[in-house]
Tab-separated table of C-alpha atoms in Angstrom:
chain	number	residue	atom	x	y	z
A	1	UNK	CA	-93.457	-37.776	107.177
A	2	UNK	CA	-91.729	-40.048	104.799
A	3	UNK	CA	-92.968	-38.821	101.253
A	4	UNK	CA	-93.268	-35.107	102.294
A	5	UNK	CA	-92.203	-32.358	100.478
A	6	UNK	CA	-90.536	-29.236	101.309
A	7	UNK	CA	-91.049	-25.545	99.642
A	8	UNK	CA	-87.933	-23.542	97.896
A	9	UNK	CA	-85.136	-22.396	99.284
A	10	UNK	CA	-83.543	-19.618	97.007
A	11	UNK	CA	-80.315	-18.956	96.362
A	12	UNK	CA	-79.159	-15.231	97.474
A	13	UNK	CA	-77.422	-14.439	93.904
A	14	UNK	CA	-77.448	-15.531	90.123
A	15	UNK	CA	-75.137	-17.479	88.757
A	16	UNK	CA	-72.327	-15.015	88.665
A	17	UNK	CA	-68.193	-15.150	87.443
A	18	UNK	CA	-66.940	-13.550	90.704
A	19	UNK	CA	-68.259	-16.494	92.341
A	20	UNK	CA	-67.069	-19.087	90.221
A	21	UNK	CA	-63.744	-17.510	90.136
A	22	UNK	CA	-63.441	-18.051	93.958
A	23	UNK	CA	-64.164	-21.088	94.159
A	24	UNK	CA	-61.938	-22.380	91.726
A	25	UNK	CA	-58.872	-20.522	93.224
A	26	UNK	CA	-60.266	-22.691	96.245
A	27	UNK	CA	-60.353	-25.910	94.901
A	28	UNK	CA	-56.845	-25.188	92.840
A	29	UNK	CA	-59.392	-25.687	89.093
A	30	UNK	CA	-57.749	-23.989	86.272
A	31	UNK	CA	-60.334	-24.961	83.418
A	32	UNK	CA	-60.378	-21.706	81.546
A	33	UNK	CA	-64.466	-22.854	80.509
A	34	UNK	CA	-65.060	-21.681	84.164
A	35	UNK	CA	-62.864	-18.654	84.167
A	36	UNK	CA	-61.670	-17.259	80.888
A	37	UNK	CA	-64.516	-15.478	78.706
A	38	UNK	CA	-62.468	-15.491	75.431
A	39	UNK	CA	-62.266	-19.040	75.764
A	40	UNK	CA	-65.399	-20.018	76.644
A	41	UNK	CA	-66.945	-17.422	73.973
A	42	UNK	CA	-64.896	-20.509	71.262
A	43	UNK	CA	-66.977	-23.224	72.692
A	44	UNK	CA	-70.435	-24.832	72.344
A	45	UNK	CA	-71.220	-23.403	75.281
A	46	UNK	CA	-70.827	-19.598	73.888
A	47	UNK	CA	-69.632	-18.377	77.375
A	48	UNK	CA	-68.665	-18.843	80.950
A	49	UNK	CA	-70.299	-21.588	82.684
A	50	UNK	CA	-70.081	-22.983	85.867
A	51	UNK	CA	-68.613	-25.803	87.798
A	52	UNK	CA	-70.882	-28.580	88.157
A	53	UNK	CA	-69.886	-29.500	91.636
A	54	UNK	CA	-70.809	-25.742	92.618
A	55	UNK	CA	-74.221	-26.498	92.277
A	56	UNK	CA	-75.040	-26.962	96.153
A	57	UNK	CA	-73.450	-23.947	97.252
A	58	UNK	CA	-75.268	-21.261	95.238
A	59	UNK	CA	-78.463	-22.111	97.780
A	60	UNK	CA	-76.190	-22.254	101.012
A	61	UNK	CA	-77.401	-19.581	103.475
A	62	UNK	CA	-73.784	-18.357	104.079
A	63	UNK	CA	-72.197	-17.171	107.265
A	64	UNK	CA	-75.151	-17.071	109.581
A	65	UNK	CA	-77.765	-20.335	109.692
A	66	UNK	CA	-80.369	-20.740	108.462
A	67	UNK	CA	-80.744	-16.685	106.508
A	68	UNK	CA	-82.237	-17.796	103.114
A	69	UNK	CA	-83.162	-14.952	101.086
A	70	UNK	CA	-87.039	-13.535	101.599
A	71	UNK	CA	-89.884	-16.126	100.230
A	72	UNK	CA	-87.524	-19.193	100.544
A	73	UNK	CA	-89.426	-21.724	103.006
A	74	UNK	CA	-89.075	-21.335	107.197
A	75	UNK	CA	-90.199	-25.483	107.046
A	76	UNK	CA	-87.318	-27.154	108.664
A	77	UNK	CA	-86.511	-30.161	106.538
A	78	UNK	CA	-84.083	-31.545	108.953
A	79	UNK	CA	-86.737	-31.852	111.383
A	80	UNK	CA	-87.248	-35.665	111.100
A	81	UNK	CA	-83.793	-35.643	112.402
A	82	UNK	CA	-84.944	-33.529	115.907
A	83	UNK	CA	-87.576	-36.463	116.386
A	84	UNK	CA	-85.525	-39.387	115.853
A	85	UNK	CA	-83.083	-37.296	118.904
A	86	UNK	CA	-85.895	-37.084	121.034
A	87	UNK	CA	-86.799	-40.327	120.727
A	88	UNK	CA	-83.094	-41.627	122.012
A	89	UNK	CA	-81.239	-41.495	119.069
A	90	UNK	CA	-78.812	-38.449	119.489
A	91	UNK	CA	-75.821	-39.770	117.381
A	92	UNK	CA	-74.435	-39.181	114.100
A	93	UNK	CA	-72.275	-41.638	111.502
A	94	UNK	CA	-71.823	-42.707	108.123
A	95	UNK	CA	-73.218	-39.288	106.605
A	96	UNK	CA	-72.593	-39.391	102.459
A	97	UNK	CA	-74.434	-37.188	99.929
A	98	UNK	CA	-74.613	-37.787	96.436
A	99	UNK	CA	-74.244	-34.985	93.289
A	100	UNK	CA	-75.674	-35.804	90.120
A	101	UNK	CA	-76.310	-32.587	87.139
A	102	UNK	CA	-78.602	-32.429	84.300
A	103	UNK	CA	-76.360	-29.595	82.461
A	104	UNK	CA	-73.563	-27.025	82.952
A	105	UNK	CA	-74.711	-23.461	84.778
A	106	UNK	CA	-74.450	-20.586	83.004
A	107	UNK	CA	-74.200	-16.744	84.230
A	108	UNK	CA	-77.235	-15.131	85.499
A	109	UNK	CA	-79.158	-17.817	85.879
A	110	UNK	CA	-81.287	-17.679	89.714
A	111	UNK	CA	-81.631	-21.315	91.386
A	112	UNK	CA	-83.636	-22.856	93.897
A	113	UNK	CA	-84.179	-26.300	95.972
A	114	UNK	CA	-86.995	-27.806	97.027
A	115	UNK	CA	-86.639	-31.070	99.296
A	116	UNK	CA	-88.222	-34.320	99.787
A	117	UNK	CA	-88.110	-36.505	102.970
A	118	UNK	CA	-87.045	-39.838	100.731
A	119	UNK	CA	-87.061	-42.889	102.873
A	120	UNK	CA	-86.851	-43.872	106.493
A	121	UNK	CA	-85.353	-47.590	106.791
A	122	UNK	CA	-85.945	-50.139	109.560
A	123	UNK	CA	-84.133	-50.033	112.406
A	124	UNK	CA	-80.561	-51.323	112.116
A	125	UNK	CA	-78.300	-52.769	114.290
A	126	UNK	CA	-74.548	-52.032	114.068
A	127	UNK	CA	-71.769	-52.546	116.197
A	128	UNK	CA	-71.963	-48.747	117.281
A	129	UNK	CA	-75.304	-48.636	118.288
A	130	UNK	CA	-79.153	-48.958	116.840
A	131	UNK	CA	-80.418	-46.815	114.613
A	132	UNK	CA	-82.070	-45.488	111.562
A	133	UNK	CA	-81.408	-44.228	108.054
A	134	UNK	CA	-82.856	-40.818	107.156
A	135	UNK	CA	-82.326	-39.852	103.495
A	136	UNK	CA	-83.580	-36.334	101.819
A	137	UNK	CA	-83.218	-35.449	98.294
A	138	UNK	CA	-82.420	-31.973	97.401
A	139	UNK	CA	-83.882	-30.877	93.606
A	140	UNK	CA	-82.476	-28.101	92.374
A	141	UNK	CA	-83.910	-25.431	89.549
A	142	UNK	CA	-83.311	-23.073	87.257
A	143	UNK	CA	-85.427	-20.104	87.022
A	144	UNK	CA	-87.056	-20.059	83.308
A	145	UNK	CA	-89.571	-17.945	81.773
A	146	UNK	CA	-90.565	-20.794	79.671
A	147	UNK	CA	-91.032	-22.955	82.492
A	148	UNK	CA	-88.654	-23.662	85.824
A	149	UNK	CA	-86.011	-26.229	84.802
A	150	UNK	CA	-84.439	-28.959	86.529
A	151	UNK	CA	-80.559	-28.889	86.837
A	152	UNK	CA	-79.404	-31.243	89.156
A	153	UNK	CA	-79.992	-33.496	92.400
A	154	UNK	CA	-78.484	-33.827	96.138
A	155	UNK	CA	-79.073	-36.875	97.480
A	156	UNK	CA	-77.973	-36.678	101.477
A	157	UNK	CA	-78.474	-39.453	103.574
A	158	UNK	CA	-77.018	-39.637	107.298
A	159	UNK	CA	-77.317	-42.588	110.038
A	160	UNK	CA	-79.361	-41.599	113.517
A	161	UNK	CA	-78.306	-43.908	116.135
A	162	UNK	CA	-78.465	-45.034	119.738
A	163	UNK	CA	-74.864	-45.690	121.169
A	164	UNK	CA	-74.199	-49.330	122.485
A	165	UNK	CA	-72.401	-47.722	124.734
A	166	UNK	CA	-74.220	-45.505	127.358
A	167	UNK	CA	-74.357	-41.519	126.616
A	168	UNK	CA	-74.056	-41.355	130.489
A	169	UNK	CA	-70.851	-43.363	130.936
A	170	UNK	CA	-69.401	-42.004	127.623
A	171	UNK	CA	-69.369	-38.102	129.799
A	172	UNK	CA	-68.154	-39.368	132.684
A	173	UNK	CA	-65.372	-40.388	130.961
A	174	UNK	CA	-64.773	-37.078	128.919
A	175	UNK	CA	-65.589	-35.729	132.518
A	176	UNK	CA	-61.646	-36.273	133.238
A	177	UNK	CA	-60.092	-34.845	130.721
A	178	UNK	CA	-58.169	-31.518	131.730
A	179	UNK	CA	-59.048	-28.282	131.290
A	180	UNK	CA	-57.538	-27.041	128.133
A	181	UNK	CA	-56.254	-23.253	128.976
A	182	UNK	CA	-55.144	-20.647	126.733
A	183	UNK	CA	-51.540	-20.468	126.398
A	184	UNK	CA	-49.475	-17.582	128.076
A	185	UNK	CA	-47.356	-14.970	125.659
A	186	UNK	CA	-43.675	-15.421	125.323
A	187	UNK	CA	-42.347	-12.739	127.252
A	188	UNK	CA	-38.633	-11.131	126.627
A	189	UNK	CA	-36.666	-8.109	128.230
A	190	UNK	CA	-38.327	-6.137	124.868
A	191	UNK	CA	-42.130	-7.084	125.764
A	192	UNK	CA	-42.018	-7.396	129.426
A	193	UNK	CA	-43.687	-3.991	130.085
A	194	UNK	CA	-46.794	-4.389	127.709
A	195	UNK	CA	-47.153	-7.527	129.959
A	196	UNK	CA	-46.674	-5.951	133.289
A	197	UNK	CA	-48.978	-3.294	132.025
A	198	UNK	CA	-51.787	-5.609	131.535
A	199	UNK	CA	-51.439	-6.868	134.846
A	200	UNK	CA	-51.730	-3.324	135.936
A	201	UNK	CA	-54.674	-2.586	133.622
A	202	UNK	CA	-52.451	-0.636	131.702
A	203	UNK	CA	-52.138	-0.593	127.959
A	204	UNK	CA	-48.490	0.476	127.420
A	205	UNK	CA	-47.547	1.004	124.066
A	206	UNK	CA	-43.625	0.915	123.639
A	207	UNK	CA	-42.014	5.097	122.827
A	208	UNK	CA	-38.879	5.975	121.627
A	209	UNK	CA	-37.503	8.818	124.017
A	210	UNK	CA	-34.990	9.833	120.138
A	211	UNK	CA	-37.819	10.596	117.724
A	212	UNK	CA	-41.025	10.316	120.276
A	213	UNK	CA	-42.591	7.796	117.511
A	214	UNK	CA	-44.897	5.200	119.380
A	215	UNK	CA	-44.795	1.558	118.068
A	216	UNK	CA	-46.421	-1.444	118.470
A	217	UNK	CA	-45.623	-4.474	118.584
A	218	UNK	CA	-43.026	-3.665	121.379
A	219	UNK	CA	-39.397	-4.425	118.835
A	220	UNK	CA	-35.252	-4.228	120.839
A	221	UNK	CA	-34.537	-0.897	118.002
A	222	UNK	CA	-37.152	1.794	116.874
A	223	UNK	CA	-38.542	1.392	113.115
A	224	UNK	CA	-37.566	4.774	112.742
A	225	UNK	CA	-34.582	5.974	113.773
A	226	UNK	CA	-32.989	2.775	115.004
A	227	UNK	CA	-32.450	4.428	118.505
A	228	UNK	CA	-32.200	1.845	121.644
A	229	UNK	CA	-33.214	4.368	123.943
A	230	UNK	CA	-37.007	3.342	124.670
A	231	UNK	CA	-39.773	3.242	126.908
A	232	UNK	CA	-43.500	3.553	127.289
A	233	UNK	CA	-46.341	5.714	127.204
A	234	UNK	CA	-50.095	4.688	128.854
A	235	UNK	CA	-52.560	4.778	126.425
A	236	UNK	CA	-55.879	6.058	126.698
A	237	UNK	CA	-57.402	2.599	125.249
A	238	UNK	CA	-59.771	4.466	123.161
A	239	UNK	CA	-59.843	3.974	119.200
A	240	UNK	CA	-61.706	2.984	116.536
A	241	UNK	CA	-62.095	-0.635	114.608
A	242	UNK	CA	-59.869	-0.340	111.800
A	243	UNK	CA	-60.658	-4.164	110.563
A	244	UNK	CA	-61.518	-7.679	112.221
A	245	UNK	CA	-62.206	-11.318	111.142
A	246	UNK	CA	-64.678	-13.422	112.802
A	247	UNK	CA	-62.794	-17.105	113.819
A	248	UNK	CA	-65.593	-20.014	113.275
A	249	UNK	CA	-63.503	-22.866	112.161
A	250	UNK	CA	-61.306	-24.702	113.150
A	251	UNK	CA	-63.243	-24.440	117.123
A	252	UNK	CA	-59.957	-24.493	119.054
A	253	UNK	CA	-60.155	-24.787	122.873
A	254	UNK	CA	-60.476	-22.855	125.160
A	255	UNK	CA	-62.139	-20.021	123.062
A	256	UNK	CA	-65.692	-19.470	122.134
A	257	UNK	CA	-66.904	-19.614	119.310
A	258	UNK	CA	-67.412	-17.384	116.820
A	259	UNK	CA	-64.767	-15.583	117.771
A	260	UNK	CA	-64.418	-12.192	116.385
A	261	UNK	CA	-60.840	-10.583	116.368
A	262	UNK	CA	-60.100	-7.077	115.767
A	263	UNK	CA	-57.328	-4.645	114.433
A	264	UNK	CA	-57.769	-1.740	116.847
A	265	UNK	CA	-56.278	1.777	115.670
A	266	UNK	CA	-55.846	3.646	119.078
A	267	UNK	CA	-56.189	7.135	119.482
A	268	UNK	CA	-52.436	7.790	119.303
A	269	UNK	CA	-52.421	6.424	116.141
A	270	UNK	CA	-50.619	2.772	116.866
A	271	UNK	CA	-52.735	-0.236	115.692
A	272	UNK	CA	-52.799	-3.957	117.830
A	273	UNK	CA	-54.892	-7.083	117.354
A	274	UNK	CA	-56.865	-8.093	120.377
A	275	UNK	CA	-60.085	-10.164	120.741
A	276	UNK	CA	-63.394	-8.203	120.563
A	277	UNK	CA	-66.371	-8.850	123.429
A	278	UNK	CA	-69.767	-7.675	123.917
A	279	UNK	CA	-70.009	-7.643	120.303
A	280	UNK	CA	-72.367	-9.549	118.069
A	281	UNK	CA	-70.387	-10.861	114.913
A	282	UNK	CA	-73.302	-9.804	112.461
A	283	UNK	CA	-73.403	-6.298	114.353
A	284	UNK	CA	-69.808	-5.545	114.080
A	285	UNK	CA	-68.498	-2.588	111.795
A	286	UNK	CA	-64.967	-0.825	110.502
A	287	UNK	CA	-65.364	2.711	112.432
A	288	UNK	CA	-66.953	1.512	115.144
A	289	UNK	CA	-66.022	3.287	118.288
A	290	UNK	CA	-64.203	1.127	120.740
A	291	UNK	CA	-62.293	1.099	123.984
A	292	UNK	CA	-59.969	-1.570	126.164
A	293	UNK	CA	-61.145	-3.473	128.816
A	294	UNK	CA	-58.664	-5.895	130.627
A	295	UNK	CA	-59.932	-9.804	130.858
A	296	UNK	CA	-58.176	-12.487	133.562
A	297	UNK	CA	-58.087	-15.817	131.849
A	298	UNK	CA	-57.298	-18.924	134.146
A	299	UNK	CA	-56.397	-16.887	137.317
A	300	UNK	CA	-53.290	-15.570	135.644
A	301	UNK	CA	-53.304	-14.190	132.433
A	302	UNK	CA	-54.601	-10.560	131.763
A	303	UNK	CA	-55.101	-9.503	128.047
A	304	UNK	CA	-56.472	-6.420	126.518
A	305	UNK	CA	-59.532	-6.783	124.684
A	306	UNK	CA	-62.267	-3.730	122.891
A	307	UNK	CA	-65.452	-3.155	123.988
A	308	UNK	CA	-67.935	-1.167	121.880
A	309	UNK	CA	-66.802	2.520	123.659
A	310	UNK	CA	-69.771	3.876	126.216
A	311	UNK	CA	-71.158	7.572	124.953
């Protein structure tokens, strides 16, 4: 395999300012040749360009794996590395990839990469285990009418090893290391029914018996007219998805992963966070229809969380 090459992968948008402004708010750059067109009209470059070290992330596939835009290639590159685990060598270290850029970006220009399995070294031996080095080089292009133009290169290599130390013995080990369980809600005098409720299969959402105004979260005063004099009403659970965010990093135990959290709005028109289930991430919508559904986590913690709701 050594030697082969590997069709395009595209990049899902031009060269574009929106882009390049996010990133730099990111990576705290302030060079106004990346973000200020007045500027950049005053130099040689007659406009915007952008960061060099964007240039691998205009061909990332994004959120999801492996969803490059339609014609890119569906030849796995990274196959070599599959092989090498089958063969015994499941383990990862001393991964390093190296930038290197022709010329500056500029807007609207559409990129691609092709790759090239570079070079497959002996086997080494290292104090960690025995392995090999696997390094692909990533070419990227610029779209031209004249002719497709090289911009830059990715050089990535990564070490594929067998452990010294046996894979077996290594999760026996991790074998007796506690369960990690999610940690239980502070609970006061001014949140103790919501909890109760839960255990009940209840959603309780905290009234005030002065103005009738629901509120949640559960607070000692009402937001509105400052009364003490509360209680509860039972909800019906049913609502709508008024926003979420999908959790993918940092993976935190004991929760799966991705982990998509919504912003419910309830039919009584009170909004709470709870996690969402059932759901794909790449499926999930604002509007969608949803209703509660009461979880047990660890034998003794019940939470709310929204299901898409049943017709």
């Amino acid at each position: 395999m050594v030697g082969k090459e590997f069709g395009r992968i595209y990049a899902w948008d031009d060269v574009n300012p929106a882009m390049v402004r996010q990133w730099c708010e990111v990576m705290g750059i302030n060079n106004p040749l990346y973000t200020d067109p007045e500027y950049a009209l005053r130099t040689e470059f007659e406009g915007l360009v952008a960061p060099p070290a964007m240039l691998q992330s205009w061909c990332q596939s994004g959120l999801y794996q492996n969803n490059y835009p339609p014609g890119s290639t569906d030849d796995n590159p990274y196959g070599v590395l599959s092989l090498l685990e089958e063969q015994g060598y499941p383990s990862v270290v001393a991964v390093n990839s190296e930038l290197s850029f022709d010329r500056y970006l500029k807007m609207g220009e559409k990129l691609y990469y092709t790759t090239r399995f570079e070079h497959l070294s002996e086997e080494k031996q290292t104090a960690l285990g025995t392995g090999f080095f696997v390094t692909l080089k990533m070419t990227y292009f610029s779209e031209q009418s004249s002719g497709d133009e090289k911009v830059g290169e990715l050089l990535f290599r990564v070490f594929k090893f067998k452990p010294a130390q046996p894979v077996e013995a290594k999760q026996e080990k991790e074998s007796t290391i506690p369960t990690i369980k999610r940690s239980k809600p502070g609970i006061s005098d001014d949140t103790r029914f919501f909890w109760e409720g839960c255990d009940a299969h209840e959603l309780r959402i905290q009234h005030c018996q002065s103005c009738h105004q629901l509120q949640h979260p559960p607070a000692p005063v009402c937001t509105r007219c400052q009364s003490f004099d509360l209680d509860y009403k039972v909800a019906s659970g049913k609502g709508e998805l008024y926003s979420y965010v999908v959790m993918h990093y940092p993976e935190i135990p004991p929760f799966d992963y991705p982990n998509p959290i919504g912003l419910i709005e309830l039919e009584e028109g009170v909004r709470l966070t709870a996690g969402l289930v059932g759901m794909e991430p790449k499926n999930i919508a604002i509007g969608t229809p949803v209703e509660v559904c009461f979880e047990t986590f660890d034998g003794d913690l019940t939470l709310p969380m929204f299901k898409v709701r049943e017709a």
